[in-house]
GROMACS .gro file of C-alpha atoms in nm:
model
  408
    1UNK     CA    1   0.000   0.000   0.000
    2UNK     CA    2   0.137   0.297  -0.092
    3UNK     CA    3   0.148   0.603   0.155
    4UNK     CA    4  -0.118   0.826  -0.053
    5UNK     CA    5  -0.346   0.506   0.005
    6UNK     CA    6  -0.274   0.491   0.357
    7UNK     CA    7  -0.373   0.861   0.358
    8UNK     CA    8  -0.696   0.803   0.229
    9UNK     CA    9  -0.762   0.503   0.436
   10UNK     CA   10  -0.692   0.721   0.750
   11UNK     CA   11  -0.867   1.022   0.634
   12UNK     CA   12  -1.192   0.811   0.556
   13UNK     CA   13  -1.149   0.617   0.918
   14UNK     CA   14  -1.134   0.992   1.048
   15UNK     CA   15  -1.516   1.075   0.865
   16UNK     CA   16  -1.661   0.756   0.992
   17UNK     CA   17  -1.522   0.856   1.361
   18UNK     CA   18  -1.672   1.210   1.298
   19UNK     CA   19  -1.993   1.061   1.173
   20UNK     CA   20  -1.984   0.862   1.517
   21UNK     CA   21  -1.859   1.107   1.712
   22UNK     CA   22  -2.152   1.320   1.592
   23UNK     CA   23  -2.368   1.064   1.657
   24UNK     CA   24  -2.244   1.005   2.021
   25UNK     CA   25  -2.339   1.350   2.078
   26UNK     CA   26  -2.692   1.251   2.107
   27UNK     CA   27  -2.612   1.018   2.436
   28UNK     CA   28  -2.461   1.374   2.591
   29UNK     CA   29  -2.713   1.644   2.446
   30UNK     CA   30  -3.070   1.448   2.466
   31UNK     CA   31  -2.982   1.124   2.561
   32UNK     CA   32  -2.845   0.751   2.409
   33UNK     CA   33  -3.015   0.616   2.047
   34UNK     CA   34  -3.091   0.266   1.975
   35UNK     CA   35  -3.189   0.316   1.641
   36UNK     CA   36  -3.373   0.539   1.357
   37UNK     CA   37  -3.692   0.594   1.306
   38UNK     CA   38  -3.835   0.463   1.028
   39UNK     CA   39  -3.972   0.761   0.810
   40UNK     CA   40  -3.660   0.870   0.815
   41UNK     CA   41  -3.517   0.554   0.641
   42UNK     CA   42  -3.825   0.629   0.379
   43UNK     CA   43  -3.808   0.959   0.309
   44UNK     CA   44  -3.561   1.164   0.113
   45UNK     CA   45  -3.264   1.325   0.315
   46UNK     CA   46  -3.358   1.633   0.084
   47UNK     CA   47  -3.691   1.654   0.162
   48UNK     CA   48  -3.675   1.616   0.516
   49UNK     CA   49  -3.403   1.928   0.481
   50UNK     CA   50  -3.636   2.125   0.368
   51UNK     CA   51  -3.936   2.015   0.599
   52UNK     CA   52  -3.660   2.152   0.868
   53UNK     CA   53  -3.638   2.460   0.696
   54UNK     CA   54  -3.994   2.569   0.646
   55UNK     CA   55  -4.054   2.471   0.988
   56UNK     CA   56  -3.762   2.735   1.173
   57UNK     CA   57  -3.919   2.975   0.909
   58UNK     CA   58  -4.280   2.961   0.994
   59UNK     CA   59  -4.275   2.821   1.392
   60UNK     CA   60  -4.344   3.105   1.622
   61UNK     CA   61  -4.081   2.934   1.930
   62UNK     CA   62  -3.844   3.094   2.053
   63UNK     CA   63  -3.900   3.451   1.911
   64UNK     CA   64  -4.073   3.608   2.268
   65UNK     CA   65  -3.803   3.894   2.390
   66UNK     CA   66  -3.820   4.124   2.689
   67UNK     CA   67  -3.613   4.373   2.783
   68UNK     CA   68  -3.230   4.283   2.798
   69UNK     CA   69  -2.978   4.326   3.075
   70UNK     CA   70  -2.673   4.156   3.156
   71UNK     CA   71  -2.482   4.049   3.492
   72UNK     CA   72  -2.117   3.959   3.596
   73UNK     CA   73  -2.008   3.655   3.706
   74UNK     CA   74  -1.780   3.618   3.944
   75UNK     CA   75  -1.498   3.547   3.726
   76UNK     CA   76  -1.608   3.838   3.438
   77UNK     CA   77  -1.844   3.579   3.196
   78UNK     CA   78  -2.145   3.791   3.105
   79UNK     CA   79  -2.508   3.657   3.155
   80UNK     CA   80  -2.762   3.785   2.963
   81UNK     CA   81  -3.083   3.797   3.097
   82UNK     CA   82  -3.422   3.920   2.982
   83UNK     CA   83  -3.704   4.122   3.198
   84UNK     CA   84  -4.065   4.125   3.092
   85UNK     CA   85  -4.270   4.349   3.313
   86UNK     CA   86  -4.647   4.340   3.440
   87UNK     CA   87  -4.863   4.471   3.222
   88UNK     CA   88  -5.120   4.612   3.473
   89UNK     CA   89  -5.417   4.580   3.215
   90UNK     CA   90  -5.330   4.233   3.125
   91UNK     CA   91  -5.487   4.047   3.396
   92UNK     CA   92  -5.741   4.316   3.489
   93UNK     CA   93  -6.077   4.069   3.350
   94UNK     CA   94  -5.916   3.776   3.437
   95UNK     CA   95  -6.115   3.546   3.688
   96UNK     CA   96  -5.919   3.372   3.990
   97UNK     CA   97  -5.733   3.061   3.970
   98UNK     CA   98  -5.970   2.760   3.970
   99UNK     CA   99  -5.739   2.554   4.140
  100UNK     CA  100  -5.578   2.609   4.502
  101UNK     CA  101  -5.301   2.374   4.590
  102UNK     CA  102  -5.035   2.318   4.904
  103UNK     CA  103  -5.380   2.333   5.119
  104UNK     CA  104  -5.464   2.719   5.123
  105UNK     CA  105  -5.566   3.031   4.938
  106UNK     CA  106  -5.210   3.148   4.925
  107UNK     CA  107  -5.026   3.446   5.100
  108UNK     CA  108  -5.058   3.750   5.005
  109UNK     CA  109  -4.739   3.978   4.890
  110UNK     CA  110  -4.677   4.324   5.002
  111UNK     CA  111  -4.462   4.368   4.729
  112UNK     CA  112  -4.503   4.207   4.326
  113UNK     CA  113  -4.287   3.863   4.282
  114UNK     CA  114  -4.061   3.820   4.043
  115UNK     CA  115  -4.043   3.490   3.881
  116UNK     CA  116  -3.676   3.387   3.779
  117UNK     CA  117  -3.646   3.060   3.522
  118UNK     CA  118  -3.322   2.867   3.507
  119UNK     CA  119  -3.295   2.665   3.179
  120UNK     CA  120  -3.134   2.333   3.142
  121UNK     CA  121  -2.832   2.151   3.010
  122UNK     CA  122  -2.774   2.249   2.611
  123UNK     CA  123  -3.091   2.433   2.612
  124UNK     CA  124  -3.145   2.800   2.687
  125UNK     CA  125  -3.396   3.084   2.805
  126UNK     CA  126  -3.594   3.022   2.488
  127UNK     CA  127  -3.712   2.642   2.646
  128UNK     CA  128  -3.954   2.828   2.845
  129UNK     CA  129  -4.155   3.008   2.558
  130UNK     CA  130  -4.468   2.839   2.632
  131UNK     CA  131  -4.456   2.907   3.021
  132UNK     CA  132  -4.311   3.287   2.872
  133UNK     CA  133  -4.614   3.293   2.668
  134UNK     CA  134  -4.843   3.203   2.948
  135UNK     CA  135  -4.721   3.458   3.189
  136UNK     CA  136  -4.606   3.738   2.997
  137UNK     CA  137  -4.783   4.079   3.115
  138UNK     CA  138  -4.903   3.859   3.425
  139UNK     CA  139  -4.663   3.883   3.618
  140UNK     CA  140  -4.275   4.015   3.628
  141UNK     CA  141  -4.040   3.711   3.489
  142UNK     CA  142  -3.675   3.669   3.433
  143UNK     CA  143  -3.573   3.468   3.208
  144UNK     CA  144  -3.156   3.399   3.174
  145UNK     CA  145  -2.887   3.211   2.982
  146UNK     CA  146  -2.664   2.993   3.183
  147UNK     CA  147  -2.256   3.029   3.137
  148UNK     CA  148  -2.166   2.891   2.757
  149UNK     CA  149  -2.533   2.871   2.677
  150UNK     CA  150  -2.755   3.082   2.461
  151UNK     CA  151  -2.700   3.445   2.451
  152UNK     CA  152  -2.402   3.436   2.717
  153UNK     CA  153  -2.069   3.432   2.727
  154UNK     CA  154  -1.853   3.168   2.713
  155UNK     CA  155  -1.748   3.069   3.049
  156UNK     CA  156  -1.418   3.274   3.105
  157UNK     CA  157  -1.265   3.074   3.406
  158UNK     CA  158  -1.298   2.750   3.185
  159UNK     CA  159  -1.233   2.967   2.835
  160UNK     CA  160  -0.872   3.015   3.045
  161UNK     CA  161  -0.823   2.672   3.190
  162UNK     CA  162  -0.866   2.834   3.522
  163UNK     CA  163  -1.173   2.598   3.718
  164UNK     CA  164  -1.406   2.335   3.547
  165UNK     CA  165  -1.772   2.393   3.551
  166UNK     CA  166  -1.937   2.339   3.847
  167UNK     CA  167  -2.364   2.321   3.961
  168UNK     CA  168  -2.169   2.516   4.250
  169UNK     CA  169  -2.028   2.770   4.018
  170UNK     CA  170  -2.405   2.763   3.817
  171UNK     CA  171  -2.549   2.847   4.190
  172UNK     CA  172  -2.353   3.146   4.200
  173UNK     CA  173  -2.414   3.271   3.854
  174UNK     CA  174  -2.783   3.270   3.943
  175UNK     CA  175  -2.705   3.449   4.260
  176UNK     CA  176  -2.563   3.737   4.004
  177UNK     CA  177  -2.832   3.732   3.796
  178UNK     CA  178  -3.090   3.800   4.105
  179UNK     CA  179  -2.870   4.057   4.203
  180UNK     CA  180  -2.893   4.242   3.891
  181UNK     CA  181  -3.205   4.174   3.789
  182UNK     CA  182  -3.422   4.148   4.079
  183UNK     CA  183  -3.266   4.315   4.363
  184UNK     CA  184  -3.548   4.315   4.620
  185UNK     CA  185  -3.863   4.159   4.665
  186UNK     CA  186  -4.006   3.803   4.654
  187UNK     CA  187  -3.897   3.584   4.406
  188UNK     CA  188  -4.065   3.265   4.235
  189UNK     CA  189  -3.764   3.008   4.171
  190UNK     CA  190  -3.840   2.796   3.868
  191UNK     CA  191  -3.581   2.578   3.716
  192UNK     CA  192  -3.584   2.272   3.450
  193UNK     CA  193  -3.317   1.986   3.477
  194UNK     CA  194  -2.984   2.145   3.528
  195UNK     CA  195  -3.152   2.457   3.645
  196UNK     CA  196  -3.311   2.286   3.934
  197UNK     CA  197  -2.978   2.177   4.021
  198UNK     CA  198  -2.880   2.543   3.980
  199UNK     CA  199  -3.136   2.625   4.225
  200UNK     CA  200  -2.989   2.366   4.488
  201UNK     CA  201  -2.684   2.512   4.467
  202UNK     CA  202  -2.814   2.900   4.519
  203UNK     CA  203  -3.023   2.746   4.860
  204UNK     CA  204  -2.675   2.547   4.969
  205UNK     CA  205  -2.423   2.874   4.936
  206UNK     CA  206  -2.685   3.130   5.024
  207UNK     CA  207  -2.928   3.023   5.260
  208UNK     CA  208  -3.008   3.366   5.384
  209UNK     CA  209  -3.139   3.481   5.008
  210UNK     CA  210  -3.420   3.175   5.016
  211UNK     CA  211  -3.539   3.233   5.382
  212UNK     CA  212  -3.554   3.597   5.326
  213UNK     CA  213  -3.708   3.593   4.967
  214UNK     CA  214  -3.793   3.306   4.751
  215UNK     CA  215  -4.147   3.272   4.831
  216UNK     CA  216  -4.200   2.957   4.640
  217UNK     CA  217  -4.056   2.698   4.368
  218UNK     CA  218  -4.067   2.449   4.087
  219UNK     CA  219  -3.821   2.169   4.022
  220UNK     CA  220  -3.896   2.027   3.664
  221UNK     CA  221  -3.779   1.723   3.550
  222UNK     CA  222  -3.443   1.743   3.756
  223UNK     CA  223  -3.243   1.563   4.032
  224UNK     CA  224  -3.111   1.671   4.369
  225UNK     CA  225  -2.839   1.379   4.281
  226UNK     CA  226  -2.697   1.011   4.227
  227UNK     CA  227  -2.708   1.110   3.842
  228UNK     CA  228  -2.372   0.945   3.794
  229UNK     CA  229  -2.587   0.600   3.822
  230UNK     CA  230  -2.802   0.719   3.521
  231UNK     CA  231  -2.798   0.476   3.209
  232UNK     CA  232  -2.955   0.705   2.968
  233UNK     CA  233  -3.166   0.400   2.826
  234UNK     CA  234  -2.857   0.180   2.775
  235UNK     CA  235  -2.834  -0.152   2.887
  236UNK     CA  236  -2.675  -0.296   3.225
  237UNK     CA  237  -2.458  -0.589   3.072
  238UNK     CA  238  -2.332  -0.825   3.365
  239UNK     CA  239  -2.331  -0.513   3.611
  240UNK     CA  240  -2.174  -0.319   3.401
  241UNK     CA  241  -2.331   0.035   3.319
  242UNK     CA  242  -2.307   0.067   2.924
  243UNK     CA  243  -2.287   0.474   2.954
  244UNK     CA  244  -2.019   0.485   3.203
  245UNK     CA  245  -1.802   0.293   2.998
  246UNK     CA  246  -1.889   0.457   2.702
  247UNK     CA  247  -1.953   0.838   2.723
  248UNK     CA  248  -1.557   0.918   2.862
  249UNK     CA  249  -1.456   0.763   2.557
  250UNK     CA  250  -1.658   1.023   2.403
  251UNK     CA  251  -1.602   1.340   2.609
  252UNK     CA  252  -1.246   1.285   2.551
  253UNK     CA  253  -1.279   1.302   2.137
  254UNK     CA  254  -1.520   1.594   2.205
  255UNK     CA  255  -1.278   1.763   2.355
  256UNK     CA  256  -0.959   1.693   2.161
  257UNK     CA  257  -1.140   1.704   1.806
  258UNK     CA  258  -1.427   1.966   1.849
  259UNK     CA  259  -1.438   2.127   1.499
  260UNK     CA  260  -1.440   1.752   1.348
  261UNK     CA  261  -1.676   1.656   1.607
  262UNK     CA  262  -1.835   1.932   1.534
  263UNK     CA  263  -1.878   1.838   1.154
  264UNK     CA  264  -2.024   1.470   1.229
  265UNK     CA  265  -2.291   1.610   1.403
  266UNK     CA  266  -2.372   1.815   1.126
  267UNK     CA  267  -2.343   1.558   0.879
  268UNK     CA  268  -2.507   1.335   1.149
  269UNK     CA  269  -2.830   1.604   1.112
  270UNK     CA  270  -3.120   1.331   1.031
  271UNK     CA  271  -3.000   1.118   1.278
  272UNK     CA  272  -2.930   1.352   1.542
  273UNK     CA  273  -3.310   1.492   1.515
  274UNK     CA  274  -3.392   1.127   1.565
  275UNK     CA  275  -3.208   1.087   1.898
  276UNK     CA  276  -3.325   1.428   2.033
  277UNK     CA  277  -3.703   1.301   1.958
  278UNK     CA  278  -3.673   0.982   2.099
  279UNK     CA  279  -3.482   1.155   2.437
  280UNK     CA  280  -3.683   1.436   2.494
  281UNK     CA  281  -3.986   1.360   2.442
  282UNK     CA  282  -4.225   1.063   2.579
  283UNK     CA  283  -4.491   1.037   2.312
  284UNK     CA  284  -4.473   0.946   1.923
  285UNK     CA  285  -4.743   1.250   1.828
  286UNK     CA  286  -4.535   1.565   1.941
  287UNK     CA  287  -4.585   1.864   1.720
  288UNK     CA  288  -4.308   1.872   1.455
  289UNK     CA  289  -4.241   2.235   1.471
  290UNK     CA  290  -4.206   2.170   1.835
  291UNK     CA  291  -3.957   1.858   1.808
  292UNK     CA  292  -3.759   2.088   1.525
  293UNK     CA  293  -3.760   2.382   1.806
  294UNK     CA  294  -3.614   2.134   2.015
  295UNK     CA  295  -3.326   2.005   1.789
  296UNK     CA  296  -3.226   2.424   1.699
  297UNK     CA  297  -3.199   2.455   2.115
  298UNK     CA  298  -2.937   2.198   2.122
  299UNK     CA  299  -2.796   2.240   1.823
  300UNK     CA  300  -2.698   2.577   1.938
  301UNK     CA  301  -2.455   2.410   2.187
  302UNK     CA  302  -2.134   2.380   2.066
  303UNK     CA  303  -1.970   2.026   2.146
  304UNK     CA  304  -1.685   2.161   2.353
  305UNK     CA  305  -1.958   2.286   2.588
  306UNK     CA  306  -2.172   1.971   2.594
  307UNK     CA  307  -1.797   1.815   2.714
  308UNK     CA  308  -1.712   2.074   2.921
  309UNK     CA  309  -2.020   2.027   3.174
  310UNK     CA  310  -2.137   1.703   3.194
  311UNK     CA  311  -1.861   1.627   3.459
  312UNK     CA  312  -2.013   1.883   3.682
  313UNK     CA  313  -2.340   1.632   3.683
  314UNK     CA  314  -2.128   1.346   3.843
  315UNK     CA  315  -2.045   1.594   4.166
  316UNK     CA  316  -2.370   1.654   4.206
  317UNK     CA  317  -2.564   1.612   4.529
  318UNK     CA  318  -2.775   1.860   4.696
  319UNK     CA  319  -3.015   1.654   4.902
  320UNK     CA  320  -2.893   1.849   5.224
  321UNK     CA  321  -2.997   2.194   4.999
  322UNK     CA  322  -3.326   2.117   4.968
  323UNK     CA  323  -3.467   2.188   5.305
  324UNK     CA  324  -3.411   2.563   5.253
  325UNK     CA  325  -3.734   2.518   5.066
  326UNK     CA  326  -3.927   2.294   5.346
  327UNK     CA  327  -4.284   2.503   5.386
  328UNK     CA  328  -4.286   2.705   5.110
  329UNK     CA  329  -4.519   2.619   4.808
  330UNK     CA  330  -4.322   2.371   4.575
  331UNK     CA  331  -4.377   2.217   4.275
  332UNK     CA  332  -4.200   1.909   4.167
  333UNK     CA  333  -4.274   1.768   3.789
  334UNK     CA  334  -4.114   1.565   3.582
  335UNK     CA  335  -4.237   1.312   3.300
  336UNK     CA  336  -4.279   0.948   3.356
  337UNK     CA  337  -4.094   0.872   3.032
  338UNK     CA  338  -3.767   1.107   3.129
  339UNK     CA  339  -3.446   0.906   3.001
  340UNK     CA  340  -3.207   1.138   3.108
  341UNK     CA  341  -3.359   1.235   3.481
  342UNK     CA  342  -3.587   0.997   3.510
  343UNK     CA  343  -3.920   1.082   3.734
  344UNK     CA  344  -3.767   0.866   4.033
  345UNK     CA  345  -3.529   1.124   4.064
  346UNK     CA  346  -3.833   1.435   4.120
  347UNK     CA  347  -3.997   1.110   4.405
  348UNK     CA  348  -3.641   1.159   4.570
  349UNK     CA  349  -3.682   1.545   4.611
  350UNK     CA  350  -4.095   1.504   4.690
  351UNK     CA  351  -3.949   1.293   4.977
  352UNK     CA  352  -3.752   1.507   5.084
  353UNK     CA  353  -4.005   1.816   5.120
  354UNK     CA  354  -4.261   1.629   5.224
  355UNK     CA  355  -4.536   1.964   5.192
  356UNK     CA  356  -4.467   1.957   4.810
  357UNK     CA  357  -4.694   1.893   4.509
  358UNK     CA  358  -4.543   1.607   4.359
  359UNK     CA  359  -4.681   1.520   3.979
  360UNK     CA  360  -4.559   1.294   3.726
  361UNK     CA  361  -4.668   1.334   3.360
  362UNK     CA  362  -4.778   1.079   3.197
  363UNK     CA  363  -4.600   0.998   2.848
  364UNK     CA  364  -4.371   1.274   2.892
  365UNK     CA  365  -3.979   1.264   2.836
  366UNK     CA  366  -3.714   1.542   2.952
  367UNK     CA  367  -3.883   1.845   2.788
  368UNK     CA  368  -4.198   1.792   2.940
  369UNK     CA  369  -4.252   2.215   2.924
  370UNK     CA  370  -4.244   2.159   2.554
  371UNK     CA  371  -4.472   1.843   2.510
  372UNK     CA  372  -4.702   1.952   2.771
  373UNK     CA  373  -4.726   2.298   2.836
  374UNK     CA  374  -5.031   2.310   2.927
  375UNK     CA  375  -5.036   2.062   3.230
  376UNK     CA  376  -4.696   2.237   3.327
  377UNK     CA  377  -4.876   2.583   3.315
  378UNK     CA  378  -5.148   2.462   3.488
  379UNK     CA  379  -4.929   2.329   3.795
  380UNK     CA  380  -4.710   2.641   3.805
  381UNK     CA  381  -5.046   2.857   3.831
  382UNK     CA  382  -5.112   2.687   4.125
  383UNK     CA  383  -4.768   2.706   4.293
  384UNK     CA  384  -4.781   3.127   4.196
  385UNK     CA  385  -5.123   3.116   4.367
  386UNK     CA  386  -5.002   2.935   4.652
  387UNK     CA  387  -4.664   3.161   4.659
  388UNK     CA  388  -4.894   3.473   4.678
  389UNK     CA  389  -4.816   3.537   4.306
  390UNK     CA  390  -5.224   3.542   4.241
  391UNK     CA  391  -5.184   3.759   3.918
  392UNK     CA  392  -4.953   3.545   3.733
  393UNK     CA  393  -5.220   3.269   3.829
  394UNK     CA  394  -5.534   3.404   3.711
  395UNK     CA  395  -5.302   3.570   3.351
  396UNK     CA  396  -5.215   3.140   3.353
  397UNK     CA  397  -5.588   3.088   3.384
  398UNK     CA  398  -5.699   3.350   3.130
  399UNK     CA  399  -5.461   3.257   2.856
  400UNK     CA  400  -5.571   2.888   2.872
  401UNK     CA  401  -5.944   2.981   2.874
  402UNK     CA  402  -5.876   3.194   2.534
  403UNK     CA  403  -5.686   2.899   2.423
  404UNK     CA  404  -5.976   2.659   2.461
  405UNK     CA  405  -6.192   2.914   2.286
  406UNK     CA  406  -6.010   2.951   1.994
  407UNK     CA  407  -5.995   2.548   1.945
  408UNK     CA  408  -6.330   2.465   2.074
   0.00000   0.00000   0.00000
């Protein structure tokens, strides 16, 4: 064989790794694949390209803004966060909240509550546009990109090689982000997978801020810990977990190959939309435009980031954080079909604040805020109620009453 052959043999050994590699990035982003579906065996890769296309043209998701501010972190990354205000006619007609959970009417604020969301892992603030949508004018919400997600910056303490990502670290950035955008008053914490966690870690390192302020809570399809046990849907072969063996494997080529990483996932696309269905999402029937939303939101992570924070997960554990939140409203969701925190991991933190509303959503995976907004919505109304929050209830109420009308 001559060396130009060897070349080529190497080079196409390279694509194939990419094309794996790119692949693999499904297990990290939305979860592990154990196969294709079939339409996408039996319809055209063109085709499908430009059913992706027409659907980021025309799909409303994602495109709510408010008013844009930005905080420090610790070690100079900026976090950009966005503000949307009460509008004090919005909610002026609407009736009260049906439903009135935690066992009473609610207490009362002197002062209006700000609700503050914390997105998860490869996501960003845009996950929450239906529960945006549902209280926007309602009630005042911040909404915020984590470090190396979304509209932020990249992380400049890991950027320099200076400290690895941390839930720790995350806890602190959200502390910043309440500092600058919500300074006083009584805040509504509300956070989905890693942003619960980031909401552990914010009640561990500043206990003070939660008994003084947070007024009430919602943990959404996350884990207070034990997530280095998770199998992601692989098998258990004689013991041994599949995923543990497999994924350092993969952070390592993430990490020391990005940009060709980077190019199997993109030439991975088809398949890669088929592992972020299957792994965020519980049922078959999810709305396309919703599933394609999905796939842009974690597309938008670049690989060295998915690398860079999935150790963090491992560390973990903030059981001990929890009771900061003992007796105030909480709600704890997650779906029963959730591969990558699966709903036994919401029982664990129900257990452990025993007052809590506890429910588990029936053929729901990971983004259970984008395949069932409504039940989510619903559930949060009732924790704002209970929190004292009763306008952003009853705008919760009023937008799903309009929504019923326009489909009935």
């Amino acid at each position: 064989m001559s060396e130009g052959e060897t070349t080529g043999v190497d080079a196409a050994g390279w694509r194939r790794g990419a094309g794996v590699a790119g692949a693999a990035i499904g297990i990290v982003a939305a979860g592990a694949a154990v196969g294709v579906a079939v339409e996408r065996l039996t319809v055209g890769r063109g085709m499908r390209r430009k059913a992706r296309l027409a659907l980021d043209a025309s799909a409303p998701y994602g495109t709510l803004r408010g008013t844009a501010g930005t905080a420090v972190a610790e070690d100079g990354t900026e976090l950009h966060y966005e503000v949307d205000e009460v509008d004090d006619t919005a909610v002026a007609d609407a009736p009260a909240p049906r439903r009135r959970l935690f066992g009473g009417a609610g207490r009362p604020q002197a002062e209006p509550v700000t609700v503050v969301f914390s997105h998860g892992y490869c996501l960003g603030q845009d996950s929450w546009h239906f529960q945006r949508a549902a209280l926007r004018g309602a009630v005042r919400t911040v909404f915020w990109d984590q470090r190396s997600h979304g509209r932020s910056g990249r992380g400049v303490a890991q950027r320099d090689g200076e400290a690895p990502v941390s839930i720790d670290l995350l806890g602190r950035d959200l502390k910043a982000v309440i500092d600058a955008a919500a300074p006083e008053g009584p805040l509504v914490l509300v956070g989905h997978s890693m942003g619960g966690m980031t909401m552990m870690a914010l009640a561990a390192q500043y206990p003070d801020l939660v008994a003084e302020r947070v007024v009430g809570a919602a943990f959404i399809g996350t884990s207070s810990g034990r997530l280095a046990e998770l199998t992601y849907g692989l098998p258990v072969v004689g013991g041994l977990n599949v995923a543990r063996r497999v994924l350092p494997g993969v952070f390592k080529l993430m990490t020391a190959q990005a940009e060709l990483v980077e190019r199997g996932r993109r030439a991975t696309a088809d398949l890669f939309a088929g592992l972020i269905k299957r792994y965020s999402f519980g049922s078959r029937d999810v709305d396309p435009a919703v599933a394609r939303f999905a796939e842009r939101l974690i597309e938008a992570t670049p690989v060295e980031i998915v690398a860079e924070f999935y150790p963090a997960f491992a560390e973990h554990d903030k059981v001990e954080a929890l009771c900061a939140f003992d007796h105030l409203p909480v709600l704890v969701l997650a779906g029963t079909r959730d591969l990558m925190t699966p709903s036994e991991h919401s029982e664990a933190i129900a257990a452990a604040l025993p007052d809590a509303e506890l429910v588990l959503v029936p053929d729901a995976g990971h983004l259970v805020m984008l395949e069932h907004p409504g039940t989510v919505d619903e559930h949060l109304a009732g924790m704002l109620a209970a929190a004292g929050a009763g306008e952003a209830a009853r705008g919760i109420e009023q937008r799903r009453a309009a929504g019923a009308r326009r489909h009935g």
